[in-house]
PDB file of C-alpha atoms in Angstrom:
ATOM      1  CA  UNK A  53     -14.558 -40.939  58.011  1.00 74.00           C
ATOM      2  CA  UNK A  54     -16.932 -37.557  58.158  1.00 91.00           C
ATOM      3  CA  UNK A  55     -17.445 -35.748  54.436  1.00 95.00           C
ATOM      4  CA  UNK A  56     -17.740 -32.369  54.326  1.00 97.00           C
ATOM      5  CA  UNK A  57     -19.050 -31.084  50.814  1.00 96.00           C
ATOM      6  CA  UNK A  58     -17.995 -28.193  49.499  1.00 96.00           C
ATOM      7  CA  UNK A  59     -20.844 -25.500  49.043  1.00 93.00           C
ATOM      8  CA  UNK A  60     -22.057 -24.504  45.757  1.00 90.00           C
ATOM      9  CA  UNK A  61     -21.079 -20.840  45.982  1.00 90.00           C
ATOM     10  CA  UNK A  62     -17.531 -22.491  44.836  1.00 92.00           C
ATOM     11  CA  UNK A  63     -16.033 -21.254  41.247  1.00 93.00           C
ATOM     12  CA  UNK A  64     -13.312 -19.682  39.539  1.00 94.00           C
ATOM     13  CA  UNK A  65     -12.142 -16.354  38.693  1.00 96.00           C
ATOM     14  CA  UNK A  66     -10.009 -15.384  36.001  1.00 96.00           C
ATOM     15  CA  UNK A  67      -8.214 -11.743  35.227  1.00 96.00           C
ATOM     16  CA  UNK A  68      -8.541 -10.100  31.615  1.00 93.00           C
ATOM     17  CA  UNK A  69      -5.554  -9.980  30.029  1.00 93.00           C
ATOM     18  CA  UNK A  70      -3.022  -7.514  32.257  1.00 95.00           C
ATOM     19  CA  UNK A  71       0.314  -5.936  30.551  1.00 95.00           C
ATOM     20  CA  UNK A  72       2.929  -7.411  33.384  1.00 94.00           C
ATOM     21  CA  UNK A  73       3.372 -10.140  35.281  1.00 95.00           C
ATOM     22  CA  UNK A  74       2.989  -8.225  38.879  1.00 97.00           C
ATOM     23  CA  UNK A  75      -0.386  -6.218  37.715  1.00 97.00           C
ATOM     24  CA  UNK A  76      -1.751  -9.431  36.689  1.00 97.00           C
ATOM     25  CA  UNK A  77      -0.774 -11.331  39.817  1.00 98.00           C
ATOM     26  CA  UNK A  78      -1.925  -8.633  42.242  1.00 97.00           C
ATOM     27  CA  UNK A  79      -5.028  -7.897  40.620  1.00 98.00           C
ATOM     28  CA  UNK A  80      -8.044  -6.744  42.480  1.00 96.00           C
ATOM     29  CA  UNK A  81     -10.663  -7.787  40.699  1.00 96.00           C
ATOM     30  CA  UNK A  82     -11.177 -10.352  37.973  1.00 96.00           C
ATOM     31  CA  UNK A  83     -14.213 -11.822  36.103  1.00 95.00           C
ATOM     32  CA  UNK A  84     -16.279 -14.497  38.011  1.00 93.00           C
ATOM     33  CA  UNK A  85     -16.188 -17.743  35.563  1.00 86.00           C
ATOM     34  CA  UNK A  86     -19.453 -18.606  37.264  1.00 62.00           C
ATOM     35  CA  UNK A  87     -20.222 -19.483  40.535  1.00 47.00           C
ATOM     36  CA  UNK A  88     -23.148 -22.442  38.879  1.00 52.00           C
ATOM     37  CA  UNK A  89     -20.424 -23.927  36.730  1.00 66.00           C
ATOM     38  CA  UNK A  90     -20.162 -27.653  37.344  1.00 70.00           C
ATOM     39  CA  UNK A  91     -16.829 -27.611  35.350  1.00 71.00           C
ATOM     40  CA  UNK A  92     -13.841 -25.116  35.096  1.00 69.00           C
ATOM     41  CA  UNK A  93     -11.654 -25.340  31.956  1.00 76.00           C
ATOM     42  CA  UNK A  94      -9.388 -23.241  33.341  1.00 88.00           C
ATOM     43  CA  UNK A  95     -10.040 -23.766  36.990  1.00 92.00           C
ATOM     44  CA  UNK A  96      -6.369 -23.314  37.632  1.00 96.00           C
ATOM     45  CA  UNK A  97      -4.147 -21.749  35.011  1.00 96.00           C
ATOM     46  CA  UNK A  98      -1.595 -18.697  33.887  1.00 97.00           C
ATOM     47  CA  UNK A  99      -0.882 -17.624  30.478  1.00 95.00           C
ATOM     48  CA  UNK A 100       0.965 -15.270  28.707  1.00 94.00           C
ATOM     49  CA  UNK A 101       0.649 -13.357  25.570  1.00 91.00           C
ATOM     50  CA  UNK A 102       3.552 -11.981  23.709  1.00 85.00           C
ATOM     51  CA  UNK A 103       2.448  -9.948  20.808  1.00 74.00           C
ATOM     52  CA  UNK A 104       3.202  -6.684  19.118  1.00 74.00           C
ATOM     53  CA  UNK A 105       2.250  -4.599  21.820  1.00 77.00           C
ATOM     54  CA  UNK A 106       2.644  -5.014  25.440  1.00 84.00           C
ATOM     55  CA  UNK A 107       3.497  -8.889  26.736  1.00 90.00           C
ATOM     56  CA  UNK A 108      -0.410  -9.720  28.583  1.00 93.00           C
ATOM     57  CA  UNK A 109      -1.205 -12.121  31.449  1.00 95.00           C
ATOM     58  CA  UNK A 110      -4.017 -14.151  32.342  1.00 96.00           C
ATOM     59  CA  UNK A 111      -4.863 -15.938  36.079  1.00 97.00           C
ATOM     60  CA  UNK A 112      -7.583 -18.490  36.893  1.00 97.00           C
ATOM     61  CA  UNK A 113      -7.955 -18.953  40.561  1.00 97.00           C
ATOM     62  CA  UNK A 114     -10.400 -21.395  42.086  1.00 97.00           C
ATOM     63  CA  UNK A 115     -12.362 -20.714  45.367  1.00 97.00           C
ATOM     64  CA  UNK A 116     -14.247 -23.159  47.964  1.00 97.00           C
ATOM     65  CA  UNK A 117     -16.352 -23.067  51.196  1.00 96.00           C
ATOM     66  CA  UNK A 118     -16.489 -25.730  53.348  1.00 97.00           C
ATOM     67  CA  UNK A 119     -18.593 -25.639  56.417  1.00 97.00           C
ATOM     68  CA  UNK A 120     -16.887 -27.305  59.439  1.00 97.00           C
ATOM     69  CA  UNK A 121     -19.136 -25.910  62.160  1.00 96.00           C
ATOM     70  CA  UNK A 122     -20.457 -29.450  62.785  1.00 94.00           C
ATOM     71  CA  UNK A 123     -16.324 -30.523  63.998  1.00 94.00           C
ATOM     72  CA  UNK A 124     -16.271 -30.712  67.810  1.00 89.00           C
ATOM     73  CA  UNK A 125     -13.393 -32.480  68.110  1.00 90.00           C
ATOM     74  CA  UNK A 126     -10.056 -31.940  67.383  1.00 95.00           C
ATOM     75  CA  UNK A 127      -9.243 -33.140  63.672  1.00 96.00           C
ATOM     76  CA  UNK A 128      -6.357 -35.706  63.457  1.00 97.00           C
ATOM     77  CA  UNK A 129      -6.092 -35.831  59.480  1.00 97.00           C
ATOM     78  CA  UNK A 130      -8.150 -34.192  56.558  1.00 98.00           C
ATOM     79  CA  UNK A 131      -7.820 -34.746  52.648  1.00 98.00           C
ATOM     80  CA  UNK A 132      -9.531 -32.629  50.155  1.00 98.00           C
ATOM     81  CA  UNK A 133     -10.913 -34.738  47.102  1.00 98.00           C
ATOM     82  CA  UNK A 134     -10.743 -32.913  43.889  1.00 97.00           C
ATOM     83  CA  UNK A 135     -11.753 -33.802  40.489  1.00 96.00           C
ATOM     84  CA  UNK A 136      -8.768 -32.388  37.851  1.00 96.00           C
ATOM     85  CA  UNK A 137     -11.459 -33.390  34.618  1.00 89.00           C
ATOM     86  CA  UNK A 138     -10.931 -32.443  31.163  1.00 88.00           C
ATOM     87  CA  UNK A 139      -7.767 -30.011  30.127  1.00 90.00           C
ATOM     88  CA  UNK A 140      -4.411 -30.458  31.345  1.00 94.00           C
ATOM     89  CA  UNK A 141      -1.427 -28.101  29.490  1.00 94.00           C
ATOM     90  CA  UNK A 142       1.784 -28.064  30.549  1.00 95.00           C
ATOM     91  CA  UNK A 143       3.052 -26.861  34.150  1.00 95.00           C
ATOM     92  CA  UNK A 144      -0.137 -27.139  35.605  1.00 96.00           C
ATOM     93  CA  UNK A 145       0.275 -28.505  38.942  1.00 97.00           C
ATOM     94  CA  UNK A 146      -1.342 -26.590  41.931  1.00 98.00           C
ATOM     95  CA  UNK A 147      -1.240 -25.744  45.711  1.00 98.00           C
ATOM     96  CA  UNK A 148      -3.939 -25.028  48.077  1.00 98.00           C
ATOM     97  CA  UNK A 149      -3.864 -22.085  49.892  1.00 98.00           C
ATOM     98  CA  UNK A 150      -6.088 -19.922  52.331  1.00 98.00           C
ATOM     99  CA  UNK A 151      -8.507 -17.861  51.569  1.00 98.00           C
ATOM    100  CA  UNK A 152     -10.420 -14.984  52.578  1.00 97.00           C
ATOM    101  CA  UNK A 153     -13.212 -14.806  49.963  1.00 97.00           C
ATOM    102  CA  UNK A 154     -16.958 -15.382  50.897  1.00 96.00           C
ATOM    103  CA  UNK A 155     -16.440 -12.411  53.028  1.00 94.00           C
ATOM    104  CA  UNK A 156     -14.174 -14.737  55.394  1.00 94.00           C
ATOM    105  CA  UNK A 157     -16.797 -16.467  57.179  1.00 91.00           C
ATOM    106  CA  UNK A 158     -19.817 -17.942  53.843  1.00 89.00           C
ATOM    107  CA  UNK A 159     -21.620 -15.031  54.560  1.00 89.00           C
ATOM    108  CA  UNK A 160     -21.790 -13.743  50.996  1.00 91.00           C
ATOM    109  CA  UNK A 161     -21.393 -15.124  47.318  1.00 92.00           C
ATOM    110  CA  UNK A 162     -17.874 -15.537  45.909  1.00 93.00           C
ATOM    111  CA  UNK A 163     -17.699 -11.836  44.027  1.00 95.00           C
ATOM    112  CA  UNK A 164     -15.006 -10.434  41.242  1.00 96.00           C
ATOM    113  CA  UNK A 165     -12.944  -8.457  43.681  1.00 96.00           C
ATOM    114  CA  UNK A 166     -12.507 -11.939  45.865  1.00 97.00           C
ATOM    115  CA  UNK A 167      -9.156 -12.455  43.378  1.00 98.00           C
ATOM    116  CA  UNK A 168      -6.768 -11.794  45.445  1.00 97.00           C
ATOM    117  CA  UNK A 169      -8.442 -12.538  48.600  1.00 98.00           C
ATOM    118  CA  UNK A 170      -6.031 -15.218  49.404  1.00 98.00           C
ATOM    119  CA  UNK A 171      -2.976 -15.751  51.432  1.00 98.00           C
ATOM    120  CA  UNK A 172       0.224 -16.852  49.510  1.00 98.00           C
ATOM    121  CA  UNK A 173       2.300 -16.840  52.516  1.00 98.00           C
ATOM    122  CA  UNK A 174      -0.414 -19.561  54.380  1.00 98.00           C
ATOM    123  CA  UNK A 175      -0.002 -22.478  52.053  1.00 98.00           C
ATOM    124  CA  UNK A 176      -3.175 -25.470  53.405  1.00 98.00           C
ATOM    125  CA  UNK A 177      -0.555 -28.479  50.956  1.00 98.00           C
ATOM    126  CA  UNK A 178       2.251 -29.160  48.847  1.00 98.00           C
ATOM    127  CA  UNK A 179       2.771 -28.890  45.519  1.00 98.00           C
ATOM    128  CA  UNK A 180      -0.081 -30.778  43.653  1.00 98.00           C
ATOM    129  CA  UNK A 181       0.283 -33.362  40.453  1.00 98.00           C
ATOM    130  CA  UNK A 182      -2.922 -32.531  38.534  1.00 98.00           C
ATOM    131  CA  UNK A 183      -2.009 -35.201  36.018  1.00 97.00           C
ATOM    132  CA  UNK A 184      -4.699 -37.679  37.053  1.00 97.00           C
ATOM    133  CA  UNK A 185      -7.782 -36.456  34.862  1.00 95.00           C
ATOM    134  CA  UNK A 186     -10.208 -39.627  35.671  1.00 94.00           C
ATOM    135  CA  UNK A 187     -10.069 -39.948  39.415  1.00 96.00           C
ATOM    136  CA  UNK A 188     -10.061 -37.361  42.636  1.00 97.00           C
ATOM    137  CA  UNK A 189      -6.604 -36.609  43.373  1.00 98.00           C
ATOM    138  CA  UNK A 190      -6.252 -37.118  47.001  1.00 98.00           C
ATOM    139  CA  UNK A 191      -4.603 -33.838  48.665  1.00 98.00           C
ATOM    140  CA  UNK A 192      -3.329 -33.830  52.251  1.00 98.00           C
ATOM    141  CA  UNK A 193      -4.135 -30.869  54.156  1.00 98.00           C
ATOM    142  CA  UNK A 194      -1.301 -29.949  56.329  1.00 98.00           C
ATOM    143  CA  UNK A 195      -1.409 -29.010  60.141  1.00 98.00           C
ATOM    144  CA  UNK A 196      -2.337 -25.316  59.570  1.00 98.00           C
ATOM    145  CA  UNK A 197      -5.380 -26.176  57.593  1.00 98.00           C
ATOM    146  CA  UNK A 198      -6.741 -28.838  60.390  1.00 98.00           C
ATOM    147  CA  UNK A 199      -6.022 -25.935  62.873  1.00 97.00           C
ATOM    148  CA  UNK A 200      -8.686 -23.963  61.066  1.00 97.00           C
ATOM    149  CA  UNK A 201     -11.296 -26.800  60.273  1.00 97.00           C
ATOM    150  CA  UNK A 202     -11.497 -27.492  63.963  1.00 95.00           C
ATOM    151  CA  UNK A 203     -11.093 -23.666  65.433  1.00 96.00           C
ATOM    152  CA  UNK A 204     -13.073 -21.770  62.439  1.00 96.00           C
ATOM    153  CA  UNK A 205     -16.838 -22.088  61.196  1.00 96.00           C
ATOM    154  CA  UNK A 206     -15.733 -22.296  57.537  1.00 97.00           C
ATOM    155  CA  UNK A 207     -12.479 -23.436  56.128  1.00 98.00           C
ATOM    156  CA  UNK A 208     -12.115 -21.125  52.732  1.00 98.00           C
ATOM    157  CA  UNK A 209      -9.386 -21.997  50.390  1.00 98.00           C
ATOM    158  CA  UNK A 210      -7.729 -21.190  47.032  1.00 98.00           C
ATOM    159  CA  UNK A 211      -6.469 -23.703  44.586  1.00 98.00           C
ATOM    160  CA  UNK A 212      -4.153 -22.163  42.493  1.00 98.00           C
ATOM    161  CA  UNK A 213      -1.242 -22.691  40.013  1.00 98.00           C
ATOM    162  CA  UNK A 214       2.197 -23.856  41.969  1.00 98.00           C
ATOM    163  CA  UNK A 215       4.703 -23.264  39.220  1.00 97.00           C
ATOM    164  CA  UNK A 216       4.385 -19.767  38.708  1.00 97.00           C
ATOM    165  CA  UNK A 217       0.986 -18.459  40.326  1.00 98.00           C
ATOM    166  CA  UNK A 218       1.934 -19.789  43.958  1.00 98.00           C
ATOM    167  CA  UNK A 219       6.067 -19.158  43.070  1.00 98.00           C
ATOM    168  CA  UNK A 220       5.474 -16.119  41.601  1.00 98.00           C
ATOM    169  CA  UNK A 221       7.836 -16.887  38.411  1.00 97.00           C
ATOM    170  CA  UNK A 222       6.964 -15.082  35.039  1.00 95.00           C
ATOM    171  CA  UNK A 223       5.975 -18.138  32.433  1.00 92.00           C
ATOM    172  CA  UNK A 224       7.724 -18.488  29.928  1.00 82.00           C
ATOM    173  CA  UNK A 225       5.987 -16.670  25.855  1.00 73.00           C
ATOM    174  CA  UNK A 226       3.104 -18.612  24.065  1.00 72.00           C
ATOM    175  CA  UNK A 227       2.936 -21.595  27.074  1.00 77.00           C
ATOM    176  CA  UNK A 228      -0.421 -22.383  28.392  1.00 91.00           C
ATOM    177  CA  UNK A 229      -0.244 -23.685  31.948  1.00 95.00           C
ATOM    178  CA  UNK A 230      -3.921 -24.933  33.121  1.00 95.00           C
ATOM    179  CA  UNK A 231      -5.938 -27.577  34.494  1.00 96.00           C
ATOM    180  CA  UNK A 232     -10.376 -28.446  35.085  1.00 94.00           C
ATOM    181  CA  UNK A 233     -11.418 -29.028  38.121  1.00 94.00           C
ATOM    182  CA  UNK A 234     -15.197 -30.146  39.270  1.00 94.00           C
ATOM    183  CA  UNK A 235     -17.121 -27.453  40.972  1.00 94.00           C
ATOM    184  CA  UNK A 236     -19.876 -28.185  43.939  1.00 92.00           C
ATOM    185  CA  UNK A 237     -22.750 -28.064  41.322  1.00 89.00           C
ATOM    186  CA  UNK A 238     -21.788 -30.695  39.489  1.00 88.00           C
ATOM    187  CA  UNK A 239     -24.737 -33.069  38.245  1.00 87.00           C
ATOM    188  CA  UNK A 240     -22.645 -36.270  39.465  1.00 89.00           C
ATOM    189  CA  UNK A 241     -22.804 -35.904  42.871  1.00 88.00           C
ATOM    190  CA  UNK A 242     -20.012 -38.605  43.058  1.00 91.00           C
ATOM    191  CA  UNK A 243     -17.290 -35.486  41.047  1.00 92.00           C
ATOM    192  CA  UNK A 244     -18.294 -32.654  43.386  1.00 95.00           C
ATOM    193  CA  UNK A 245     -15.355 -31.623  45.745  1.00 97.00           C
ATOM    194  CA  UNK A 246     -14.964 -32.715  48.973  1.00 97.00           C
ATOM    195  CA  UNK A 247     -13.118 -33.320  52.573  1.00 98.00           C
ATOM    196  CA  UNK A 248     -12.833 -36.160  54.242  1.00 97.00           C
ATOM    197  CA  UNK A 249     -11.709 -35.871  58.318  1.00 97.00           C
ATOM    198  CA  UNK A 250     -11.117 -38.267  61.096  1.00 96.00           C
ATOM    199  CA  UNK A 251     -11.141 -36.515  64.518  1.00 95.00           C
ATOM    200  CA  UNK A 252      -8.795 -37.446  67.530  1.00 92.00           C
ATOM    201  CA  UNK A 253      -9.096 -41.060  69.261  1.00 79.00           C
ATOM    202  CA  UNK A 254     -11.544 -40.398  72.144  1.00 58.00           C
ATOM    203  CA  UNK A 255     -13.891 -37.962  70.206  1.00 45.00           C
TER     204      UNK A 255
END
């Protein structure tokens, strides 16, 4: 089957610490956790801080670009292979989503305000188990997502967290809820996230 590697512009951003669950959510900006990274502690995560003062929230949201202007065909099945390496707290399983960051088509460098440049309501899988930190976990990209490899240039997505990030449900005081992930920089080009495609019989 045809690979598509996912470019190195990939990488996680992350909120600071946001009084309320909404604010933090629907934040328009956040702090890039480094676009050269070839690991993300917290590729995918939510916290929450209960202290004296105002309860705080954190989000880590990671971003890919895949170019799939070499697909001429119409695309029959797809899986994205990503490495979940390192951490793993808690309710940390994740969704894919679409995305609209790299200024929708790779033209530009993943940038702070690309947070929330994502589409909740456009979901590219189900729920993921991140649970498997020494392999890729195998995620099926649903018919939406081939629509857009085969149609689109680029195919731009969001991995974020499904329990509460995707659901939008407040976590619960004092849990930690993330997960790693390999990045497209990655030394080991065999950890570096990737698609895998078979196009229609006859193409």
């Amino acid at each position: 089957m045809p690979e598509i590697t996912a470019n190195t512009s990939d990488g996680d951003i992350f909120t600071s610490n946001i009084a309320g669950w909404a604010n933090a959510r629907g934040a328009s900006t956040g702090t890039l956790g480094g676009s050269s990274d070839a690991e993300g502690d917290n590729g995918v995560a939510v916290y929450k801080f209960a202290g004296r003062g105002a309860t705080t929230f954190r989000i880590h949201r990671s971003f890919f670009f895949f170019d799939t202007s070499g697909i001429t065909g119409t695309v029959s099945s797809a899986t994205l292979k990503i490495l979940f390496q390192g951490t793993r707290l808690n309710d940390a399983n994740a969704i894919v989503v679409k995305s609209d960051a790299f200024s929708g088509d790779g033209s530009s460098a993943l940038a702070a305000d690309d947070f929330n440049n994502l589409d909740f309501s456009t979901a590219y899988s189900g729920e993921i188990d991140t649970s498997d930190l020494v392999n890729f976990t195998n995620i099926t990209l649903n018919a939406t997502a081939l629509t857009d490899m085969q149609n689109n240039d680029e195919l731009i997505i969001a991995i974020i967290n499904y329990d509460y990030d995707y659901s939008n449900v407040e976590p619960s005081s004092g849990t930690n809820n993330q997960v790693s992930l390999t990045f497209a920089d990655h030394s080991n080009s065999g950890k570096r996230p990737l698609i895998d495609y078979t196009l229609a019989t006859g193409y």
